[in-house]
Amino acid sequence: MVILFYIAAIVAILAALGVVLQKTPVYSALLLIVVLCSLAVIYLLLGAEFIAFIQVIVYAGAIMVLFVLVIMLLNARRETPGQGSRMARWLGGPLLVVFLAEIVLAAWRQFPGAASPPPLNAGPAAIGQLLFRSYVLPFEVTSILILVAILGAVVLAKKS
Amino acid sequence: MVPLAHVLTLSAALFVLGVAGFIIRRNVITIFMCIELMLNAVNLAFIGFARHLGSLDGQLFVFFVIVVAAAEAAVGLAIIIALFRNHESLTIDEIDSMKL
């Protein structure tokens, strides 16, 4: 079980590197789907079954289909190399490394070793109970958000 | 059982990769995908903490983040289509009509 986590983690990191380094948007999108699926495996291992399947169906399925559709619709080819700002190269890289080191250091200091966490019942029934009791207001608000997003997308993409 | 520190390390690495892609890529769609990558890194941290604390609230936050990401993708891709219609280009260096 634990070894599966590390395999999925390595796949996720390599695919994410591919997303970032790939110059053709379609390849980036396909590699992002690999990242999302390996994250779904990790969610399964961490006891989040419902979220893992939502991840595959909604994220890797619906959202990424939308991305690939737009890439093909706009015929996005290999990007032309820009001049690239010098500040991003000389300041951005070191700052990102420092940021990563900070988080890793804090995480390893704060949570050393393998804890034995309390058991977690994360089936759809338990999630539904929580969603429609404690979180019913946010749930309703997200339905309005989705409605507004659909209307906004239609208005924005319409030919004027 | 996977230690929480390893999960957080993976999450941080994915987030940093997303930020790096956001900075170095020039295509609007790829930049948008890097934002999705960052959202997923944060989701992973939520799931890790939910497991660590034995609480379902973290997983519900991930649920809401996915819903918001779906709305964001719909609106963002519509904006990209409108951008392409007005500029005939997807390269951010050429989309600078709001620059002073």
CSV table of C-alpha atoms in Angstrom, one decimal:
chain,number,residue,atom,x,y,z
A,1,MET,CA,0.0,0.0,0.0
A,2,VAL,CA,2.7,2.5,1.0
A,3,ILE,CA,4.9,1.6,-2.0
A,4,LEU,CA,1.9,2.4,-4.3
A,5,PHE,CA,1.9,5.9,-2.8
A,6,TYR,CA,5.5,6.5,-3.8
A,7,ILE,CA,5.0,5.1,-7.3
A,8,ALA,CA,2.0,7.4,-7.8
A,9,ALA,CA,3.9,10.3,-6.3
A,10,ILE,CA,6.9,9.8,-8.8
A,11,VAL,CA,4.5,9.5,-11.7
A,12,ALA,CA,2.7,12.7,-10.6
A,13,ILE,CA,6.0,14.6,-10.3
A,14,LEU,CA,7.3,13.4,-13.7
A,15,ALA,CA,4.0,14.1,-15.4
A,16,ALA,CA,3.8,17.6,-13.8
A,17,LEU,CA,7.4,18.3,-15.0
A,18,GLY,CA,6.1,17.3,-18.4
A,19,VAL,CA,3.2,19.7,-18.1
A,20,VAL,CA,5.5,22.5,-17.3
A,21,LEU,CA,8.3,21.7,-19.8
A,22,GLN,CA,6.2,20.6,-22.8
A,23,LYS,CA,5.8,23.3,-25.4
A,24,THR,CA,2.7,21.9,-27.2
A,25,PRO,CA,-0.5,22.5,-25.2
A,26,VAL,CA,-2.1,19.2,-26.2
A,27,TYR,CA,0.8,17.2,-24.7
A,28,SER,CA,0.5,19.4,-21.6
A,29,ALA,CA,-3.2,18.6,-21.3
A,30,LEU,CA,-2.7,14.9,-21.7
A,31,LEU,CA,0.1,14.9,-19.1
A,32,LEU,CA,-2.1,16.9,-16.8
A,33,ILE,CA,-4.7,14.1,-17.0
A,34,VAL,CA,-1.9,11.6,-15.9
A,35,VAL,CA,-1.2,13.9,-12.9
A,36,LEU,CA,-4.9,14.0,-12.0
A,37,CYS,CA,-5.3,10.2,-12.2
A,38,SER,CA,-2.2,9.5,-10.1
A,39,LEU,CA,-3.5,12.0,-7.6
A,40,ALA,CA,-6.8,10.1,-7.6
A,41,VAL,CA,-4.8,6.9,-6.7
A,42,ILE,CA,-3.1,8.8,-3.8
A,43,TYR,CA,-6.6,10.0,-2.6
A,44,LEU,CA,-7.7,6.4,-2.6
A,45,LEU,CA,-4.7,5.4,-0.5
A,46,LEU,CA,-5.4,8.3,1.9
A,47,GLY,CA,-9.0,7.1,2.5
A,48,ALA,CA,-10.8,9.6,0.3
A,49,GLU,CA,-12.7,7.2,-2.0
A,50,PHE,CA,-15.5,9.6,-2.9
A,51,ILE,CA,-13.1,12.4,-3.7
A,52,ALA,CA,-10.9,10.0,-5.8
A,53,PHE,CA,-13.8,9.1,-8.0
A,54,ILE,CA,-15.0,12.7,-8.3
A,55,GLN,CA,-11.4,13.6,-9.3
A,56,VAL,CA,-11.5,11.1,-12.1
A,57,ILE,CA,-15.0,11.8,-13.3
A,58,VAL,CA,-15.2,15.6,-12.9
A,59,TYR,CA,-11.6,16.7,-13.2
A,60,ALA,CA,-9.9,14.2,-15.5
A,61,GLY,CA,-13.2,13.7,-17.4
A,62,ALA,CA,-15.2,16.9,-17.7
A,63,ILE,CA,-12.8,19.7,-17.0
A,64,MET,CA,-9.9,18.3,-19.1
A,65,VAL,CA,-12.3,17.5,-22.0
A,66,LEU,CA,-13.2,21.2,-21.9
A,67,PHE,CA,-9.5,22.1,-22.1
A,68,VAL,CA,-8.7,19.7,-24.9
A,69,LEU,CA,-11.8,21.0,-26.8
A,70,VAL,CA,-10.6,24.6,-26.5
A,71,ILE,CA,-7.0,23.6,-27.6
A,72,MET,CA,-8.4,22.0,-30.7
A,73,LEU,CA,-11.0,24.7,-31.3
A,74,LEU,CA,-8.3,27.4,-31.3
A,75,ASN,CA,-5.8,25.2,-33.0
A,76,ALA,CA,-3.1,25.9,-30.4
A,77,ARG,CA,0.2,24.9,-31.8
A,78,ARG,CA,3.7,24.7,-30.4
A,79,GLU,CA,4.3,28.0,-28.6
A,80,THR,CA,6.8,30.5,-29.9
A,81,PRO,CA,9.7,31.1,-27.4
A,82,GLY,CA,9.3,34.5,-25.9
A,83,GLN,CA,12.1,36.8,-24.8
A,84,GLY,CA,11.5,35.8,-21.2
A,85,SER,CA,12.0,38.3,-18.4
A,86,ARG,CA,15.4,38.2,-16.7
A,87,MET,CA,13.8,38.9,-13.3
A,88,ALA,CA,11.7,35.7,-13.6
A,89,ARG,CA,14.9,33.7,-14.4
A,90,TRP,CA,17.2,35.0,-11.8
A,91,LEU,CA,14.8,35.8,-9.0
A,92,GLY,CA,11.9,33.4,-9.7
A,93,GLY,CA,13.9,30.1,-9.7
A,94,PRO,CA,15.8,30.7,-6.4
A,95,LEU,CA,12.6,32.0,-4.7
A,96,LEU,CA,10.7,28.9,-5.7
A,97,VAL,CA,13.5,26.6,-4.4
A,98,VAL,CA,13.4,28.6,-1.1
A,99,PHE,CA,9.6,28.3,-0.9
A,100,LEU,CA,9.8,24.6,-1.5
A,101,ALA,CA,12.5,24.1,1.1
A,102,GLU,CA,10.5,26.2,3.6
A,103,ILE,CA,7.4,24.1,3.3
A,104,VAL,CA,9.3,20.8,3.3
A,105,LEU,CA,11.3,21.8,6.4
A,106,ALA,CA,8.1,23.0,8.2
A,107,ALA,CA,6.3,19.8,7.3
A,108,TRP,CA,9.1,17.5,8.4
A,109,ARG,CA,9.6,19.4,11.6
A,110,GLN,CA,6.0,19.6,12.5
A,111,PHE,CA,4.9,16.0,11.6
A,112,PRO,CA,7.8,13.7,12.0
A,113,GLY,CA,7.4,10.0,11.6
A,114,ALA,CA,4.3,7.9,10.6
A,115,ALA,CA,1.4,8.7,12.9
A,116,SER,CA,-1.4,6.2,13.4
A,117,PRO,CA,-4.4,8.4,12.5
A,118,PRO,CA,-7.9,7.6,13.7
A,119,PRO,CA,-10.0,5.5,11.4
A,120,LEU,CA,-11.9,7.4,8.8
A,121,ASN,CA,-15.3,6.5,7.3
A,122,ALA,CA,-15.3,8.4,4.0
A,123,GLY,CA,-17.9,6.6,2.0
A,124,PRO,CA,-20.4,8.5,-0.1
A,125,ALA,CA,-23.0,8.1,2.7
A,126,ALA,CA,-20.8,9.8,5.3
A,127,ILE,CA,-19.8,12.6,2.9
A,128,GLY,CA,-23.5,13.1,2.0
A,129,GLN,CA,-24.6,13.3,5.6
A,130,LEU,CA,-22.0,16.0,6.3
A,131,LEU,CA,-22.6,17.8,3.0
A,132,PHE,CA,-26.4,18.1,3.5
A,133,ARG,CA,-26.2,18.8,7.2
A,134,SER,CA,-23.3,21.0,8.2
A,135,TYR,CA,-22.4,22.3,4.8
A,136,VAL,CA,-25.8,22.7,3.2
A,137,LEU,CA,-25.4,26.5,2.8
A,138,PRO,CA,-22.1,26.4,1.0
A,139,PHE,CA,-23.6,23.6,-1.2
A,140,GLU,CA,-26.5,25.8,-2.2
A,141,VAL,CA,-24.1,28.8,-2.8
A,142,THR,CA,-22.0,26.6,-5.2
A,143,SER,CA,-25.2,25.9,-7.2
A,144,ILE,CA,-25.6,29.6,-7.7
A,145,LEU,CA,-21.9,29.9,-8.6
A,146,ILE,CA,-22.2,27.2,-11.2
A,147,LEU,CA,-25.3,29.0,-12.7
A,148,VAL,CA,-23.5,32.3,-12.8
A,149,ALA,CA,-20.4,30.6,-14.4
A,150,ILE,CA,-22.5,29.0,-17.1
A,151,LEU,CA,-24.2,32.3,-17.9
A,152,GLY,CA,-20.9,34.1,-17.9
A,153,ALA,CA,-19.3,31.5,-20.2
A,154,VAL,CA,-22.2,31.9,-22.7
A,155,VAL,CA,-22.0,35.7,-22.6
A,156,LEU,CA,-18.2,35.8,-23.0
A,157,ALA,CA,-17.9,33.2,-25.8
A,158,LYS,CA,-20.9,34.6,-27.7
A,159,LYS,CA,-20.2,36.4,-31.0
A,160,SER,CA,-20.9,40.1,-30.4
B,1,MET,CA,0.5,4.3,6.5
B,2,VAL,CA,2.0,7.2,4.6
B,3,PRO,CA,3.5,9.9,6.8
B,4,LEU,CA,1.9,13.3,6.5
B,5,ALA,CA,5.2,14.9,5.8
B,6,HIS,CA,5.6,12.9,2.6
B,7,VAL,CA,2.1,13.9,1.4
B,8,LEU,CA,2.9,17.6,2.2
B,9,THR,CA,6.2,17.3,0.4
B,10,LEU,CA,4.5,16.0,-2.7
B,11,SER,CA,1.9,18.7,-2.5
B,12,ALA,CA,4.6,21.4,-2.2
B,13,ALA,CA,6.5,20.0,-5.1
B,14,LEU,CA,3.5,20.0,-7.4
B,15,PHE,CA,2.6,23.5,-6.3
B,16,VAL,CA,6.1,24.8,-7.0
B,17,LEU,CA,6.0,23.1,-10.4
B,18,GLY,CA,2.7,24.8,-11.1
B,19,VAL,CA,4.1,28.2,-10.2
B,20,ALA,CA,7.2,27.6,-12.3
B,21,GLY,CA,5.0,26.7,-15.3
B,22,PHE,CA,2.9,29.8,-14.7
B,23,ILE,CA,6.0,31.9,-15.0
B,24,ILE,CA,7.9,30.2,-17.9
B,25,ARG,CA,5.1,29.2,-20.3
B,26,ARG,CA,3.9,31.7,-22.9
B,27,ASN,CA,0.7,30.0,-24.0
B,28,VAL,CA,-2.5,31.2,-22.2
B,29,ILE,CA,-4.0,27.7,-22.2
B,30,THR,CA,-0.9,26.1,-20.7
B,31,ILE,CA,-0.8,28.8,-18.1
B,32,PHE,CA,-4.4,28.0,-17.2
B,33,MET,CA,-3.5,24.3,-16.9
B,34,CYS,CA,-0.6,25.3,-14.5
B,35,ILE,CA,-3.3,27.0,-12.3
B,36,GLU,CA,-5.2,23.7,-12.3
B,37,LEU,CA,-2.0,22.0,-11.2
B,38,MET,CA,-1.6,24.4,-8.3
B,39,LEU,CA,-5.3,23.8,-7.3
B,40,ASN,CA,-4.6,20.1,-7.2
B,41,ALA,CA,-1.5,20.4,-5.1
B,42,VAL,CA,-3.6,22.3,-2.5
B,43,ASN,CA,-6.3,19.6,-2.7
B,44,LEU,CA,-3.7,17.0,-1.9
B,45,ALA,CA,-2.7,18.9,1.2
B,46,PHE,CA,-6.3,19.0,2.3
B,47,ILE,CA,-6.8,15.3,1.8
B,48,GLY,CA,-3.5,14.6,3.7
B,49,PHE,CA,-4.6,16.7,6.6
B,50,ALA,CA,-8.1,15.1,6.6
B,51,ARG,CA,-6.5,11.7,6.9
B,52,HIS,CA,-4.1,12.9,9.6
B,53,LEU,CA,-6.9,14.5,11.7
B,54,GLY,CA,-9.4,11.7,11.0
B,55,SER,CA,-11.9,14.4,9.9
B,56,LEU,CA,-14.1,14.5,6.8
B,57,ASP,CA,-14.2,18.3,6.6
B,58,GLY,CA,-11.0,18.5,4.6
B,59,GLN,CA,-12.5,16.2,2.0
B,60,LEU,CA,-15.5,18.4,1.7
B,61,PHE,CA,-13.3,21.4,1.1
B,62,VAL,CA,-11.7,19.4,-1.7
B,63,PHE,CA,-15.2,18.8,-3.1
B,64,PHE,CA,-15.9,22.5,-3.1
B,65,VAL,CA,-12.5,23.3,-4.6
B,66,ILE,CA,-13.4,20.9,-7.5
B,67,VAL,CA,-16.7,22.6,-8.0
B,68,VAL,CA,-15.1,26.1,-8.1
B,69,ALA,CA,-12.4,24.7,-10.4
B,70,ALA,CA,-15.1,23.5,-12.8
B,71,ALA,CA,-16.8,27.0,-12.8
B,72,GLU,CA,-13.4,28.6,-13.2
B,73,ALA,CA,-12.5,26.4,-16.1
B,74,ALA,CA,-15.8,27.2,-17.9
B,75,VAL,CA,-15.4,31.0,-17.4
B,76,GLY,CA,-11.6,31.0,-18.0
B,77,LEU,CA,-11.8,29.1,-21.3
B,78,ALA,CA,-14.7,31.4,-22.5
B,79,ILE,CA,-12.3,34.3,-21.7
B,80,ILE,CA,-9.6,32.6,-23.7
B,81,ILE,CA,-11.9,32.2,-26.7
B,82,ALA,CA,-12.9,35.8,-26.5
B,83,LEU,CA,-9.2,36.8,-26.3
B,84,PHE,CA,-8.4,34.7,-29.3
B,85,ARG,CA,-11.2,36.3,-31.2
B,86,ASN,CA,-9.9,39.8,-30.5
B,87,HIS,CA,-6.2,39.3,-30.8
B,88,GLU,CA,-5.8,36.3,-33.1
B,89,SER,CA,-3.1,35.0,-30.8
B,90,LEU,CA,-2.7,32.8,-27.7
B,91,THR,CA,0.8,34.1,-26.7
B,92,ILE,CA,0.6,36.3,-23.6
B,93,ASP,CA,3.4,38.5,-24.8
B,94,GLU,CA,1.1,39.7,-27.6
B,95,ILE,CA,-1.9,40.2,-25.4
B,96,ASP,CA,-0.9,43.4,-23.8
B,97,SER,CA,-3.7,45.9,-24.7
B,98,MET,CA,-4.3,46.6,-20.9
B,99,LYS,CA,-0.6,47.4,-20.4
B,100,LEU,CA,0.2,51.1,-19.8
